[in-house]
C-alpha cells in the first residue's frame, strides 16, 4: 500500500576473507577490480548485440520518445546457478543455501508474484560490445521480512557506487568493495518490526562472515 511506511536497512557486505576483522571493524576498502570482459559469456554478449540492433532499428522519432535506455538489458532465471551459467562465471551467493530463508522473487515477493523471476540479471553495455556493469539480484523472505541481495560488477574504470534507492527510510549504509563484486543486502520490514529487521540483518551479515572464513 502506497501510504504505508516501510523500514529499510541497507547493508553492503563483501564475500572476502579478512575483510571483516575479529573486532568487527572493517579494514580500509580496496577499489573494485573491473569485470574481465573476456570472462563474460557469449550468450550475454549476443543479448547485448541484439539489444543494440533493436535500438538502431527504431526511427529517430521513436528513439526521441522512448523511455528505454539503449544498451540496457535484463534476463530472468529460475535460480542462482542458471544466472551464473548465463554470466559465464561464478558469483558466490551464501544466502542461496540458508535454510532459514525462503526463496522469493528477485524483489523478495512470494514466488509467482506477478510472474516475476526468482533471480534476474541486469546489465548495460556499449554498441561496440563493452559491458559497463552487471547486476545479479535475488530475493528471500523470513516471515514478513524481505531480504534482497544485489551483486554488482563494474567495467573499467570500476566505480563502487549504488544508486540511491527510493525507500521511505534508509537507516544505514556500508559499502565494502572487494575483488570484482560489491554485495548489497537490503532488509525490509514494517515500522513495528524493528527488532526483527535488526536480527535478520545481523543473521545475513553473519552468513557472509562465515563464508569468508
Short mmCIF file of C-alpha atoms in Angstrom, two decimals:
data_model
loop_
_atom_site.label_atom_id
_atom_site.label_comp_id
_atom_site.label_asym_id
_atom_site.label_seq_id
_atom_site.Cartn_x
_atom_site.Cartn_y
_atom_site.Cartn_z
CA UNK A 1 0.00 0.00 0.00
CA UNK A 2 1.41 3.36 -1.04
CA UNK A 3 0.74 5.14 2.25
CA UNK A 4 2.35 2.53 4.45
CA UNK A 5 5.83 3.39 5.63
CA UNK A 6 8.49 0.74 5.46
CA UNK A 7 11.62 0.25 7.48
CA UNK A 8 14.74 -0.33 5.44
CA UNK A 9 18.21 -1.31 6.46
CA UNK A 10 20.84 -1.31 3.77
CA UNK A 11 23.96 -3.36 4.20
CA UNK A 12 26.68 -3.83 1.66
CA UNK A 13 28.81 -6.85 2.54
CA UNK A 14 31.75 -8.37 0.73
CA UNK A 15 32.48 -12.07 0.49
CA UNK A 16 36.21 -11.83 1.11
CA UNK A 17 38.38 -13.47 3.74
CA UNK A 18 39.94 -10.90 6.02
CA UNK A 19 37.54 -8.13 5.06
CA UNK A 20 35.92 -8.20 8.49
CA UNK A 21 38.27 -8.36 11.47
CA UNK A 22 37.64 -10.17 14.74
CA UNK A 23 36.69 -6.89 16.36
CA UNK A 24 34.03 -6.24 13.73
CA UNK A 25 35.86 -3.22 12.38
CA UNK A 26 36.12 -3.03 8.62
CA UNK A 27 39.54 -2.66 7.06
CA UNK A 28 40.18 0.04 4.51
CA UNK A 29 38.17 -0.73 1.39
CA UNK A 30 40.07 -1.56 -1.76
CA UNK A 31 38.93 -0.37 -5.18
CA UNK A 32 36.83 -2.81 -7.14
CA UNK A 33 38.65 -4.81 -9.76
CA UNK A 34 36.87 -4.34 -13.10
CA UNK A 35 34.99 -7.08 -14.89
CA UNK A 36 37.12 -9.24 -17.13
CA UNK A 37 35.38 -8.69 -20.44
CA UNK A 38 36.75 -11.99 -21.73
CA UNK A 39 35.05 -13.85 -18.88
CA UNK A 40 31.56 -12.77 -19.95
CA UNK A 41 29.57 -15.45 -21.75
CA UNK A 42 28.78 -15.35 -25.45
CA UNK A 43 25.06 -15.50 -24.58
CA UNK A 44 25.37 -12.25 -22.63
CA UNK A 45 27.34 -10.61 -25.44
CA UNK A 46 24.81 -11.80 -28.04
CA UNK A 47 21.93 -10.39 -25.97
CA UNK A 48 23.69 -7.01 -25.79
CA UNK A 49 24.21 -7.02 -29.56
CA UNK A 50 20.53 -7.87 -30.11
CA UNK A 51 19.53 -5.04 -27.82
CA UNK A 52 21.56 -2.53 -29.82
CA UNK A 53 20.25 -3.94 -33.12
CA UNK A 54 16.68 -3.43 -31.87
CA UNK A 55 17.50 0.13 -30.79
CA UNK A 56 19.16 1.04 -34.06
CA UNK A 57 16.18 -0.33 -35.98
CA UNK A 58 13.96 2.35 -34.42
CA UNK A 59 13.27 5.57 -36.25
CA UNK A 60 14.76 8.79 -34.88
CA UNK A 61 11.25 9.83 -33.83
CA UNK A 62 10.75 6.58 -31.91
CA UNK A 63 14.11 6.95 -30.19
CA UNK A 64 13.26 10.50 -29.16
CA UNK A 65 10.08 9.46 -27.33
CA UNK A 66 11.37 6.17 -25.97
CA UNK A 67 11.96 5.82 -22.21
CA UNK A 68 14.28 2.88 -22.80
CA UNK A 69 18.00 3.24 -22.17
CA UNK A 70 19.94 1.94 -25.19
CA UNK A 71 22.25 -0.89 -24.28
CA UNK A 72 20.30 -1.80 -21.14
CA UNK A 73 19.41 -5.49 -20.88
CA UNK A 74 17.60 -7.75 -18.41
CA UNK A 75 17.06 -11.51 -18.13
CA UNK A 76 15.22 -13.62 -15.54
CA UNK A 77 16.25 -17.04 -14.24
CA UNK A 78 14.80 -19.81 -12.10
CA UNK A 79 17.75 -19.96 -9.69
CA UNK A 80 21.18 -18.52 -8.94
CA UNK A 81 23.02 -21.32 -10.74
CA UNK A 82 21.22 -20.53 -14.00
CA UNK A 83 22.17 -16.88 -13.50
CA UNK A 84 25.85 -17.85 -13.15
CA UNK A 85 25.66 -20.06 -16.26
CA UNK A 86 24.39 -17.10 -18.26
CA UNK A 87 27.10 -14.80 -16.90
CA UNK A 88 29.84 -17.27 -17.74
CA UNK A 89 31.45 -17.35 -14.28
CA UNK A 90 30.65 -17.93 -10.62
CA UNK A 91 29.37 -15.18 -8.32
CA UNK A 92 29.22 -16.70 -4.81
CA UNK A 93 25.91 -16.16 -3.02
CA UNK A 94 25.90 -17.62 0.51
CA UNK A 95 22.27 -16.57 1.12
CA UNK A 96 21.11 -19.06 -1.50
CA UNK A 97 21.87 -22.00 0.81
CA UNK A 98 20.37 -20.55 4.02
CA UNK A 99 17.69 -22.86 5.43
CA UNK A 100 16.18 -20.02 7.48
CA UNK A 101 15.39 -18.02 4.35
CA UNK A 102 12.53 -18.81 2.00
CA UNK A 103 13.30 -18.16 -1.65
CA UNK A 104 11.26 -15.39 -3.23
CA UNK A 105 11.28 -13.32 -6.39
CA UNK A 106 14.19 -11.01 -7.16
CA UNK A 107 12.25 -8.30 -5.29
CA UNK A 108 11.69 -10.67 -2.33
CA UNK A 109 7.99 -11.11 -3.00
CA UNK A 110 6.40 -14.59 -2.81
CA UNK A 111 7.28 -16.88 -5.70
CA UNK A 112 4.83 -16.46 -8.56
CA UNK A 113 4.02 -12.85 -7.67
CA UNK A 114 3.22 -11.12 -10.97
CA UNK A 115 5.30 -13.77 -12.75
CA UNK A 116 8.48 -12.07 -11.52
CA UNK A 117 11.69 -14.11 -11.90
CA UNK A 118 13.39 -15.87 -8.99
CA UNK A 119 16.70 -14.25 -9.99
CA UNK A 120 17.44 -11.58 -12.53
CA UNK A 121 20.47 -10.08 -14.22
CA UNK A 122 20.60 -6.52 -15.49
CA UNK A 123 23.47 -5.09 -17.48
CA UNK A 124 24.42 -2.21 -19.73
CA UNK A 125 26.96 -2.01 -22.50
CA UNK A 126 28.12 -0.02 -25.49
CA UNK A 127 27.27 -0.61 -29.13
CA UNK A 128 30.82 -1.89 -29.59
CA UNK A 129 30.11 -4.69 -27.10
CA UNK A 130 31.84 -3.34 -23.99
CA UNK A 131 29.89 -4.18 -20.80
CA UNK A 132 29.87 -1.25 -18.36
CA UNK A 133 28.23 -3.07 -15.44
CA UNK A 134 26.33 -6.21 -14.47
CA UNK A 135 23.95 -6.61 -11.53
CA UNK A 136 22.72 -10.05 -10.37
CA UNK A 137 19.74 -9.90 -8.00
CA UNK A 138 17.90 -12.43 -5.84
CA UNK A 139 15.24 -12.18 -3.12
CA UNK A 140 14.41 -14.08 0.04
CA UNK A 141 11.83 -13.97 2.82
CA UNK A 142 11.96 -14.60 6.56
CA UNK A 143 8.34 -14.45 7.63
CA UNK A 144 7.17 -10.90 6.86
CA UNK A 145 10.77 -9.69 6.39
CA UNK A 146 12.08 -9.21 2.85
CA UNK A 147 15.76 -9.75 2.08
CA UNK A 148 17.14 -8.64 -1.29
CA UNK A 149 20.65 -9.38 -2.50
CA UNK A 150 22.40 -7.46 -5.25
CA UNK A 151 25.82 -8.44 -6.58
CA UNK A 152 27.24 -5.64 -8.72
CA UNK A 153 30.23 -5.82 -11.06
CA UNK A 154 31.68 -2.85 -12.92
CA UNK A 155 33.64 -2.41 -16.10
CA UNK A 156 36.82 -0.36 -16.21
CA UNK A 157 37.06 2.09 -14.56
CA UNK A 158 35.35 0.41 -11.61
CA UNK A 159 33.12 2.67 -9.56
CA UNK A 160 31.85 1.20 -6.29
CA UNK A 161 28.63 3.11 -6.12
CA UNK A 162 24.99 2.04 -5.93
CA UNK A 163 22.26 4.44 -6.96
CA UNK A 164 20.18 5.73 -4.07
CA UNK A 165 17.03 3.71 -3.65
CA UNK A 166 13.65 5.40 -3.27
CA UNK A 167 12.89 3.87 0.12
CA UNK A 168 10.80 5.62 2.75
CA UNK A 169 13.55 5.33 5.34
CA UNK A 170 17.19 4.44 4.90
CA UNK A 171 18.72 3.70 8.28
CA UNK A 172 22.20 2.59 7.39
CA UNK A 173 24.67 2.04 4.60
CA UNK A 174 28.07 0.44 4.42
CA UNK A 175 29.92 -0.08 1.16
CA UNK A 176 32.65 -2.72 1.19
CA UNK A 177 34.03 -3.28 -2.32
CA UNK A 178 36.17 -6.39 -2.67
CA UNK A 179 37.70 -8.08 -5.68
CA UNK A 180 35.27 -7.62 -8.58
CA UNK A 181 31.93 -7.72 -6.74
CA UNK A 182 30.05 -5.33 -4.47
CA UNK A 183 27.43 -7.22 -2.46
CA UNK A 184 24.44 -5.26 -1.14
CA UNK A 185 21.79 -6.73 1.13
CA UNK A 186 18.53 -4.83 1.63
CA UNK A 187 16.39 -5.92 4.59
CA UNK A 188 12.85 -4.52 4.62
CA UNK A 189 10.18 -4.76 7.30
CA UNK A 190 7.30 -2.89 8.90
CA UNK A 191 7.77 0.07 11.29
CA UNK A 192 6.76 -2.03 14.29
CA UNK A 193 9.20 -4.79 13.37
CA UNK A 194 12.49 -3.01 14.11
CA UNK A 195 13.85 -5.81 16.28
CA UNK A 196 13.07 -8.44 13.65
CA UNK A 197 14.69 -6.35 10.92
CA UNK A 198 17.82 -5.85 13.01
CA UNK A 199 18.02 -9.56 13.81
CA UNK A 200 17.60 -10.53 10.16
CA UNK A 201 20.26 -8.03 9.13
CA UNK A 202 22.72 -9.47 11.64
CA UNK A 203 22.00 -13.03 10.53
CA UNK A 204 22.54 -12.09 6.88
CA UNK A 205 25.83 -10.40 7.74
CA UNK A 206 26.84 -13.47 9.73
CA UNK A 207 26.31 -15.65 6.67
CA UNK A 208 28.78 -13.56 4.68
CA UNK A 209 31.26 -13.56 7.55
CA UNK A 210 31.09 -17.35 7.85
CA UNK A 211 31.55 -17.76 4.09
CA UNK A 212 34.68 -15.62 4.17
CA UNK A 213 36.39 -17.64 6.90
#
